[in-house]
Amino acid sequence: MIKLPIYMDHQSTTPLDSRVLSAMKPYLEGMFGNASSRHHRFGVEAREAVETAREQTRKYIGARHAKEVVWTSGATESNNLAIQGVSHLYRKRGNHIITSVIEHKSVLDTCSFLEGEGFRITYLPVTQEGIIRLQDLEQAITDQTILISIMHANNEIGTIQPVAEIGEVAKKRNIFFHCDASQSAGKIPIDVQTMGIDLLSISAHKMYGPKGAGALYVRSENPRVRLQPLIFGGGQEEAWRSGTLNVPGIAGFAKAFEIAVAEMADESERLLRLRTQLFEWFRKYIPEVHCNGSLQYRLPGNLNVSFAYVEGEALLELINQTIAVSSGSACSQTTLEPSYVLKALGVQGDLAHTSIRFGLGRFNTAEEVMFTAHYVAEAVAKLRESSALYKETQKKLTSSTTV
Ligand SMILES: *Cc1c(COP(=O)(O)O)cnc(C)c1O
């Protein structure tokens, strides 16, 4: 039996894994101490939880030192702290930042804020496949460049950037490399050493952890990165991020990461199988369906497809009581502009309006995928039936083949 509605929007957020909830519970109940209270048991046990979580997180990203992990409220804050923090501390060294046109808004809007302060930003384009070109990156570098900020995996189309190669370029030119790993942490391998990453953003709620918990890795040697804080106060987190630590959130973050890393190989294989099946069914039952972005360099759980002649919003309206998915970017759903990510791929206006993101996750089943394929195929057929443009095109097609 399938329980409706089916949740298939795991790039927006993920449900809390019950094992994560169990790991958080003690810190929501009896162990409520402030991790900065060093002189009694309550504070000490809270501190222990925080430092254990820091050590685990260090290990999962291949960092050398636990103190390089700074706790934040999520990836939005981590991205802001990394980009503003580096820019403000190193502005004497240069005023140029390189990023890409398909970054998350928390990177793009931080960069445009810095533009207002006199920084110059280069927004690298992407190929039709949704990947940056390394030669574009190399050509964009000047002697003023202080930071490269490129995401690991994209939240809309799931495409994966050549992070290790970017890290190599950054290292060669003595430029800091920040990577937004919100979508990739716990899904595909990350190693800040072999990938040459100097700053790395992670969010718990994208990997079956709680909302409001995140981390920023900040390299402390080869090279040492320093930051101008965004938030001032009690001096927690080496004074880089003041504020009483979210102990249950941090415990949940580490447990979520632990599970995701332990189950990564099996889970990504299973999700890839489900995604491949979903796309194969779409192609079998629905004419003119296109996948947006590379299928090869892509998160296993992501499928972003355009159903030609079908308005994405209309399709969503028809199916969203039954299947929870997103059209365009979840964050820009108040505007009816086609998503900037799809535009960057060169997806033409009409087709960009027809896209739906299917984000498969840990608790989706093969039955749910089969149900979704049929349900969506029916909805698409129904909408195309009432599309004058679609009928016109079909008529032309049939007449041209009979001639
Ligand atoms: C979700 C997401 C963010 C923001 O993370 P929050 O923890 O929700 O603030 C940033 N970047 C990417 C790529 C994301 O997917």
Tab-separated table of C-alpha atoms and ligand atoms in Angstrom:
chain	number	residue	atom	x	y	z
A	1	MET	CA	0.000	0.000	0.000
A	2	ILE	CA	1.306	3.436	-0.944
A	3	LYS	CA	0.729	6.216	1.518
A	4	LEU	CA	-0.239	9.502	-0.144
A	5	PRO	CA	0.981	12.120	-0.721
A	6	ILE	CA	4.366	10.811	-1.828
A	7	TYR	CA	7.268	13.049	-0.819
A	8	MET	CA	9.638	13.468	-3.774
A	9	ASP	CA	11.206	16.849	-3.040
A	10	HIS	CA	14.401	15.858	-1.214
A	11	GLN	CA	16.455	18.722	-2.670
A	12	SER	CA	14.229	21.150	-0.734
A	13	THR	CA	14.546	19.332	2.533
A	14	THR	CA	14.552	15.795	3.906
A	15	PRO	CA	12.520	14.208	6.683
A	16	LEU	CA	14.277	13.675	10.003
A	17	ASP	CA	15.588	10.095	10.227
A	18	SER	CA	14.182	8.497	13.398
A	19	ARG	CA	17.712	7.446	14.381
A	20	VAL	CA	18.709	11.102	14.278
A	21	LEU	CA	15.756	12.066	16.453
A	22	SER	CA	16.836	9.440	19.002
A	23	ALA	CA	20.349	10.899	19.071
A	24	MET	CA	18.962	14.408	19.630
A	25	LYS	CA	16.403	13.558	22.291
A	26	PRO	CA	18.672	13.425	25.353
A	27	TYR	CA	19.802	16.990	24.585
A	28	LEU	CA	16.221	18.204	24.271
A	29	GLU	CA	15.360	16.654	27.617
A	30	GLY	CA	17.709	16.167	30.595
A	31	MET	CA	20.995	17.245	29.019
A	32	PHE	CA	20.007	20.822	28.369
A	33	GLY	CA	23.267	22.438	29.484
A	34	ASN	CA	25.004	25.356	27.847
A	35	ALA	CA	28.151	24.053	26.147
A	36	SER	CA	30.025	27.117	27.426
A	37	SER	CA	29.311	26.333	31.095
A	38	ARG	CA	32.546	24.603	32.017
A	39	HIS	CA	32.016	24.376	35.764
A	40	HIS	CA	29.148	21.919	36.132
A	41	ARG	CA	27.996	18.609	34.780
A	42	PHE	CA	25.242	20.056	32.589
A	43	GLY	CA	27.662	22.211	30.661
A	44	VAL	CA	30.334	19.533	30.462
A	45	GLU	CA	28.036	16.907	28.955
A	46	ALA	CA	26.750	19.427	26.415
A	47	ARG	CA	30.335	20.341	25.507
A	48	GLU	CA	31.179	16.651	25.116
A	49	ALA	CA	28.333	16.171	22.657
A	50	VAL	CA	29.454	19.197	20.650
A	51	GLU	CA	33.103	18.106	20.513
A	52	THR	CA	32.242	14.495	19.620
A	53	ALA	CA	30.096	15.819	16.781
A	54	ARG	CA	32.913	18.107	15.657
A	55	GLU	CA	35.390	15.216	15.565
A	56	GLN	CA	32.941	13.042	13.592
A	57	THR	CA	32.310	15.816	11.086
A	58	ARG	CA	36.055	16.390	10.689
A	59	LYS	CA	36.468	12.725	9.818
A	60	TYR	CA	33.616	12.609	7.291
A	61	ILE	CA	35.061	15.485	5.230
A	62	GLY	CA	38.693	14.439	5.527
A	63	ALA	CA	39.760	17.493	7.541
A	64	ARG	CA	42.929	17.437	9.675
A	65	HIS	CA	41.680	19.211	12.787
A	66	ALA	CA	38.306	19.177	14.536
A	67	LYS	CA	38.609	22.903	15.355
A	68	GLU	CA	38.359	23.603	11.609
A	69	VAL	CA	34.631	22.792	11.876
A	70	VAL	CA	32.523	25.834	12.871
A	71	TRP	CA	28.877	25.278	13.815
A	72	THR	CA	26.306	27.527	12.163
A	73	SER	CA	22.529	27.673	11.711
A	74	GLY	CA	22.665	26.123	8.235
A	75	ALA	CA	24.232	26.438	4.835
A	76	THR	CA	22.820	29.908	4.201
A	77	GLU	CA	24.792	31.183	7.175
A	78	SER	CA	27.847	29.087	6.273
A	79	ASN	CA	27.870	30.513	2.738
A	80	ASN	CA	27.491	34.057	4.072
A	81	LEU	CA	30.214	33.566	6.672
A	82	ALA	CA	32.623	32.047	4.153
A	83	ILE	CA	32.136	34.609	1.396
A	84	GLN	CA	31.670	37.765	3.461
A	85	GLY	CA	34.192	36.583	6.027
A	86	VAL	CA	36.995	36.056	3.500
A	87	SER	CA	36.134	39.129	1.431
A	88	HIS	CA	36.143	41.464	4.392
A	89	LEU	CA	39.333	40.099	5.918
A	90	TYR	CA	41.362	39.914	2.705
A	91	ARG	CA	40.088	42.953	0.812
A	92	LYS	CA	43.571	44.506	0.907
A	93	ARG	CA	44.844	41.497	-1.051
A	94	GLY	CA	42.248	41.942	-3.793
A	95	ASN	CA	38.617	42.641	-4.579
A	96	HIS	CA	37.700	39.972	-7.125
A	97	ILE	CA	35.515	36.912	-6.512
A	98	ILE	CA	34.649	34.147	-8.968
A	99	THR	CA	31.447	32.151	-8.677
A	100	SER	CA	28.977	30.556	-11.112
A	101	VAL	CA	25.571	31.533	-12.471
A	102	ILE	CA	23.900	28.413	-11.031
A	103	GLU	CA	24.855	28.873	-7.361
A	104	HIS	CA	22.228	28.885	-4.617
A	105	LYS	CA	20.717	32.297	-3.837
A	106	SER	CA	22.611	32.422	-0.545
A	107	VAL	CA	25.829	32.607	-2.582
A	108	LEU	CA	24.538	34.789	-5.428
A	109	ASP	CA	22.863	37.354	-3.197
A	110	THR	CA	25.892	37.524	-0.889
A	111	CYS	CA	28.057	38.212	-3.939
A	112	SER	CA	25.734	40.903	-5.237
A	113	PHE	CA	25.756	42.521	-1.779
A	114	LEU	CA	29.569	42.581	-1.947
A	115	GLU	CA	29.377	44.094	-5.433
A	116	GLY	CA	27.664	47.047	-3.763
A	117	GLU	CA	30.690	47.353	-1.463
A	118	GLY	CA	33.063	47.608	-4.416
A	119	PHE	CA	33.979	43.959	-4.999
A	120	ARG	CA	34.028	42.719	-8.574
A	121	ILE	CA	32.268	39.403	-9.197
A	122	THR	CA	32.701	37.072	-12.170
A	123	TYR	CA	29.755	34.732	-12.680
A	124	LEU	CA	31.007	31.751	-14.703
A	125	PRO	CA	28.543	30.344	-17.242
A	126	VAL	CA	27.782	26.612	-17.454
A	127	THR	CA	27.527	24.258	-20.419
A	128	GLN	CA	24.220	22.776	-21.575
A	129	GLU	CA	25.095	19.938	-19.229
A	130	GLY	CA	25.121	22.313	-16.263
A	131	ILE	CA	28.860	22.171	-15.580
A	132	ILE	CA	31.398	25.030	-15.540
A	133	ARG	CA	34.367	24.965	-17.926
A	134	LEU	CA	37.783	24.940	-16.288
A	135	GLN	CA	39.274	27.158	-18.985
A	136	ASP	CA	36.614	29.794	-18.209
A	137	LEU	CA	37.692	29.637	-14.585
A	138	GLU	CA	41.371	29.979	-15.423
A	139	GLN	CA	40.704	32.876	-17.782
A	140	ALA	CA	38.639	34.708	-15.172
A	141	ILE	CA	41.435	34.753	-12.596
A	142	THR	CA	43.278	38.054	-12.115
A	143	ASP	CA	45.886	39.191	-9.598
A	144	GLN	CA	42.952	40.670	-7.654
A	145	THR	CA	41.124	37.345	-7.246
A	146	ILE	CA	40.834	36.318	-3.588
A	147	LEU	CA	38.046	33.729	-3.634
A	148	ILE	CA	36.467	31.095	-5.855
A	149	SER	CA	33.028	29.927	-4.670
A	150	ILE	CA	31.623	27.007	-6.667
A	151	MET	CA	29.042	24.527	-5.408
A	152	HIS	CA	29.573	20.776	-5.343
A	153	ALA	CA	26.111	19.629	-6.484
A	154	ASN	CA	23.310	21.854	-7.738
A	155	ASN	CA	20.006	21.960	-5.869
A	156	GLU	CA	17.773	22.165	-8.949
A	157	ILE	CA	19.376	19.919	-11.521
A	158	GLY	CA	21.713	17.886	-9.314
A	159	THR	CA	24.737	18.378	-11.551
A	160	ILE	CA	28.153	17.838	-9.982
A	161	GLN	CA	31.028	20.255	-10.589
A	162	PRO	CA	34.665	19.154	-11.107
A	163	VAL	CA	35.551	20.187	-7.572
A	164	ALA	CA	38.996	18.564	-7.328
A	165	GLU	CA	40.079	20.265	-10.571
A	166	ILE	CA	38.757	23.622	-9.336
A	167	GLY	CA	40.677	23.113	-6.094
A	168	GLU	CA	43.837	22.459	-8.055
A	169	VAL	CA	43.459	25.660	-10.071
A	170	ALA	CA	42.764	27.640	-6.891
A	171	LYS	CA	45.811	26.196	-5.130
A	172	LYS	CA	48.092	26.883	-8.094
A	173	ARG	CA	47.005	30.525	-8.129
A	174	ASN	CA	46.954	31.012	-4.337
A	175	ILE	CA	43.233	31.713	-4.200
A	176	PHE	CA	40.864	30.472	-1.499
A	177	PHE	CA	38.283	27.921	-2.656
A	178	HIS	CA	34.867	27.805	-1.005
A	179	CYS	CA	32.486	24.986	-1.901
A	180	ASP	CA	28.771	24.805	-1.048
A	181	ALA	CA	28.253	21.104	-0.322
A	182	SER	CA	24.672	21.357	0.978
A	183	GLN	CA	23.373	18.931	-1.633
A	184	SER	CA	26.357	16.615	-1.794
A	185	ALA	CA	27.381	16.037	1.836
A	186	GLY	CA	26.412	12.519	2.786
A	187	LYS	CA	25.348	11.724	-0.793
A	188	ILE	CA	28.642	11.567	-2.671
A	189	PRO	CA	32.213	11.440	-1.311
A	190	ILE	CA	33.847	14.675	-0.149
A	191	ASP	CA	37.452	15.106	0.940
A	192	VAL	CA	38.698	18.619	1.616
A	193	GLN	CA	42.343	17.505	1.270
A	194	THR	CA	42.223	15.717	-2.070
A	195	MET	CA	39.708	18.247	-3.436
A	196	GLY	CA	41.737	21.275	-2.339
A	197	ILE	CA	38.794	22.868	-0.547
A	198	ASP	CA	39.531	25.693	1.911
A	199	LEU	CA	35.959	26.387	3.052
A	200	LEU	CA	33.021	23.956	2.896
A	201	SER	CA	29.340	24.585	3.708
A	202	ILE	CA	27.071	21.798	4.980
A	203	SER	CA	23.444	21.726	6.125
A	204	ALA	CA	21.872	19.031	8.345
A	205	HIS	CA	18.351	19.189	6.949
A	206	LYS	CA	19.479	18.135	3.471
A	207	MET	CA	20.788	14.844	4.886
A	208	TYR	CA	17.899	13.692	7.120
A	209	GLY	CA	18.993	15.870	10.048
A	210	PRO	CA	17.230	18.780	11.760
A	211	LYS	CA	16.601	22.220	10.266
A	212	GLY	CA	18.634	25.087	11.673
A	213	ALA	CA	21.908	23.193	12.059
A	214	GLY	CA	24.883	23.599	9.755
A	215	ALA	CA	28.650	23.740	9.624
A	216	LEU	CA	31.422	25.614	7.887
A	217	TYR	CA	34.805	23.959	7.462
A	218	VAL	CA	37.604	26.557	7.600
A	219	ARG	CA	41.115	25.352	6.702
A	220	SER	CA	43.679	26.194	9.376
A	221	GLU	CA	46.915	25.324	7.542
A	222	ASN	CA	48.263	25.149	3.970
A	223	PRO	CA	46.851	27.757	3.673
A	224	ARG	CA	45.411	29.107	6.880
A	225	VAL	CA	42.105	30.880	6.271
A	226	ARG	CA	40.866	33.592	8.596
A	227	LEU	CA	37.427	35.170	8.629
A	228	GLN	CA	35.754	38.384	9.633
A	229	PRO	CA	32.794	37.238	11.773
A	230	LEU	CA	29.207	38.063	10.843
A	231	ILE	CA	27.920	37.720	14.399
A	232	PHE	CA	29.570	39.182	17.500
A	233	GLY	CA	28.968	38.249	21.106
A	234	GLY	CA	30.087	35.596	23.563
A	235	GLY	CA	33.068	34.479	21.484
A	236	GLN	CA	31.947	30.904	20.853
A	237	GLU	CA	33.521	28.953	17.978
A	238	GLU	CA	36.889	30.760	18.187
A	239	ALA	CA	34.886	34.020	18.061
A	240	TRP	CA	33.980	33.281	14.442
A	241	ARG	CA	30.385	32.574	15.298
A	242	SER	CA	29.146	33.860	18.623
A	243	GLY	CA	25.927	32.566	20.127
A	244	THR	CA	24.925	29.714	22.449
A	245	LEU	CA	25.461	26.453	20.598
A	246	ASN	CA	22.444	24.489	19.352
A	247	VAL	CA	23.454	21.274	21.133
A	248	PRO	CA	20.542	19.025	20.014
A	249	GLY	CA	20.932	20.368	16.475
A	250	ILE	CA	24.666	19.676	16.478
A	251	ALA	CA	24.177	16.163	17.861
A	252	GLY	CA	21.565	15.610	15.149
A	253	PHE	CA	23.874	17.006	12.476
A	254	ALA	CA	26.627	14.537	13.370
A	255	LYS	CA	24.283	11.546	13.638
A	256	ALA	CA	22.704	12.395	10.279
A	257	PHE	CA	26.143	12.691	8.681
A	258	GLU	CA	27.281	9.424	10.323
A	259	ILE	CA	24.313	7.494	8.911
A	260	ALA	CA	24.604	9.110	5.483
A	261	VAL	CA	28.298	8.258	5.189
A	262	ALA	CA	27.802	4.682	6.438
A	263	GLU	CA	24.947	4.041	4.001
A	264	MET	CA	26.195	6.173	1.091
A	265	ALA	CA	27.281	3.347	-1.206
A	266	ASP	CA	24.057	1.332	-0.875
A	267	GLU	CA	21.767	4.314	-0.841
A	268	SER	CA	23.237	5.989	-3.892
A	269	GLU	CA	23.088	2.739	-5.844
A	270	ARG	CA	19.443	2.247	-4.882
A	271	LEU	CA	18.501	5.850	-5.667
A	272	LEU	CA	20.267	5.715	-9.014
A	273	ARG	CA	18.300	2.581	-9.886
A	274	LEU	CA	15.017	4.249	-8.899
A	275	ARG	CA	15.826	7.421	-10.796
A	276	THR	CA	16.834	5.528	-13.923
A	277	GLN	CA	13.593	3.572	-13.732
A	278	LEU	CA	11.530	6.741	-13.312
A	279	PHE	CA	13.152	8.396	-16.324
A	280	GLU	CA	12.793	5.243	-18.440
A	281	TRP	CA	9.096	5.073	-17.663
A	282	PHE	CA	8.643	8.757	-18.451
A	283	ARG	CA	10.335	8.236	-21.810
A	284	LYS	CA	8.220	5.190	-22.514
A	285	TYR	CA	4.860	6.709	-21.639
A	286	ILE	CA	5.383	10.399	-22.453
A	287	PRO	CA	6.541	11.689	-25.825
A	288	GLU	CA	8.905	14.679	-25.787
A	289	VAL	CA	10.325	14.547	-22.318
A	290	HIS	CA	13.797	16.019	-21.763
A	291	CYS	CA	16.182	15.730	-18.848
A	292	ASN	CA	17.786	19.061	-17.857
A	293	GLY	CA	21.523	18.849	-17.180
A	294	SER	CA	24.026	16.025	-17.321
A	295	LEU	CA	22.736	12.560	-16.425
A	296	GLN	CA	26.263	11.334	-15.873
A	297	TYR	CA	27.603	13.974	-13.486
A	298	ARG	CA	24.556	14.152	-11.272
A	299	LEU	CA	23.303	13.346	-7.789
A	300	PRO	CA	21.760	9.866	-7.896
A	301	GLY	CA	18.395	11.026	-6.492
A	302	ASN	CA	17.784	13.996	-8.786
A	303	LEU	CA	15.751	14.059	-11.983
A	304	ASN	CA	14.809	17.428	-13.475
A	305	VAL	CA	12.670	16.991	-16.571
A	306	SER	CA	10.776	19.155	-19.020
A	307	PHE	CA	7.528	17.899	-20.491
A	308	ALA	CA	7.176	19.881	-23.727
A	309	TYR	CA	3.899	21.836	-24.186
A	310	VAL	CA	2.974	21.420	-20.541
A	311	GLU	CA	3.153	24.396	-18.201
A	312	GLY	CA	5.131	23.220	-15.154
A	313	GLU	CA	2.894	25.173	-12.787
A	314	ALA	CA	-0.250	23.630	-14.295
A	315	LEU	CA	1.187	20.141	-13.989
A	316	LEU	CA	2.187	20.832	-10.406
A	317	GLU	CA	-1.329	22.008	-9.636
A	318	LEU	CA	-2.716	18.793	-11.035
A	319	ILE	CA	-0.413	16.424	-9.164
A	320	ASN	CA	0.712	18.145	-5.984
A	321	GLN	CA	-2.044	16.777	-3.771
A	322	THR	CA	-0.665	13.329	-4.569
A	323	ILE	CA	3.038	13.786	-5.316
A	324	ALA	CA	5.099	16.485	-3.600
A	325	VAL	CA	7.595	17.844	-6.147
A	326	SER	CA	8.819	21.289	-7.221
A	327	SER	CA	8.891	23.209	-10.458
A	328	GLY	CA	11.818	25.510	-11.100
A	329	SER	CA	13.487	26.465	-7.860
A	330	ALA	CA	11.573	25.967	-4.639
A	331	CYS	CA	12.949	29.260	-3.369
A	332	SER	CA	11.680	31.370	-6.257
A	333	GLN	CA	8.202	29.917	-6.490
A	334	THR	CA	6.563	33.231	-5.738
A	335	THR	CA	7.759	34.491	-9.119
A	336	LEU	CA	6.663	32.912	-12.373
A	337	GLU	CA	9.970	33.557	-14.071
A	338	PRO	CA	11.512	30.328	-15.339
A	339	SER	CA	14.344	29.245	-13.090
A	340	TYR	CA	17.687	31.021	-13.542
A	341	VAL	CA	19.437	27.658	-13.433
A	342	LEU	CA	17.493	26.301	-16.413
A	343	LYS	CA	18.009	29.586	-18.270
A	344	ALA	CA	21.747	29.228	-17.644
A	345	LEU	CA	21.667	25.808	-19.339
A	346	GLY	CA	20.201	27.499	-22.405
A	347	VAL	CA	16.845	25.776	-21.962
A	348	GLN	CA	14.518	27.873	-24.135
A	349	GLY	CA	11.776	29.943	-22.487
A	350	ASP	CA	8.840	27.630	-23.216
A	351	LEU	CA	10.660	24.473	-22.250
A	352	ALA	CA	12.067	26.089	-19.091
A	353	HIS	CA	8.489	26.740	-17.974
A	354	THR	CA	7.706	23.042	-18.292
A	355	SER	CA	10.240	21.646	-15.866
A	356	ILE	CA	9.625	19.555	-12.765
A	357	ARG	CA	12.208	18.430	-10.232
A	358	PHE	CA	11.804	14.926	-8.864
A	359	GLY	CA	13.997	14.554	-5.792
A	360	LEU	CA	14.164	10.945	-4.659
A	361	GLY	CA	15.287	10.118	-1.153
A	362	ARG	CA	15.975	7.554	1.516
A	363	PHE	CA	12.399	6.485	2.182
A	364	ASN	CA	11.053	6.406	-1.383
A	365	THR	CA	10.169	2.920	-2.625
A	366	ALA	CA	10.061	1.239	-6.038
A	367	GLU	CA	6.249	1.153	-5.736
A	368	GLU	CA	6.151	4.912	-5.220
A	369	VAL	CA	8.316	5.443	-8.291
A	370	MET	CA	6.070	3.249	-10.431
A	371	PHE	CA	2.971	5.033	-9.149
A	372	THR	CA	4.576	8.426	-9.843
A	373	ALA	CA	5.527	7.491	-13.399
A	374	HIS	CA	1.970	6.474	-14.263
A	375	TYR	CA	0.320	9.310	-12.392
A	376	VAL	CA	2.491	11.956	-14.043
A	377	ALA	CA	2.106	10.381	-17.489
A	378	GLU	CA	-1.675	10.598	-17.133
A	379	ALA	CA	-1.533	14.204	-15.957
A	380	VAL	CA	0.761	15.202	-18.835
A	381	ALA	CA	-1.519	13.503	-21.375
A	382	LYS	CA	-4.527	15.312	-19.935
A	383	LEU	CA	-2.839	18.727	-20.097
A	384	ARG	CA	-1.587	18.132	-23.622
A	385	GLU	CA	-5.100	17.210	-24.696
A	386	SER	CA	-6.177	20.726	-23.840
A	387	SER	CA	-3.103	22.331	-25.395
A	388	ALA	CA	-3.868	23.824	-28.796
A	389	LEU	CA	-0.161	24.144	-29.532
A	390	TYR	CA	0.487	20.478	-28.821
A	391	LYS	CA	-2.403	19.341	-31.061
A	392	GLU	CA	-1.262	21.648	-33.829
A	393	THR	CA	2.258	20.202	-33.657
A	394	GLN	CA	0.997	16.639	-33.617
A	395	LYS	CA	-1.209	17.316	-36.657
A	396	LYS	CA	1.748	18.741	-38.544
A	397	LEU	CA	3.844	15.752	-37.582
A	398	THR	CA	1.267	13.233	-38.801
A	399	SER	CA	0.598	15.092	-42.047
A	400	SER	CA	4.302	15.415	-42.804
A	401	THR	CA	4.875	11.703	-42.221
A	402	THR	CA	1.917	10.677	-44.409
A	403	VAL	CA	3.007	12.883	-47.313
B	1	LIG	C1	19.486	24.166	0.925
B	1	LIG	C2	20.670	24.803	0.314
B	1	LIG	C3	21.293	25.906	0.905
B	1	LIG	C4	20.733	26.567	2.138
B	1	LIG	O1	20.825	25.740	3.258
B	1	LIG	P1	20.000	26.060	4.580
B	1	LIG	O2	20.586	25.149	5.588
B	1	LIG	O3	18.574	25.744	4.250
B	1	LIG	O4	20.201	27.490	4.912
B	1	LIG	C5	22.417	26.421	0.299
B	1	LIG	N1	22.918	25.877	-0.812
B	1	LIG	C6	22.350	24.828	-1.416
B	1	LIG	C7	22.967	24.257	-2.654
B	1	LIG	C8	21.212	24.248	-0.878
B	1	LIG	O5	20.663	23.205	-1.490
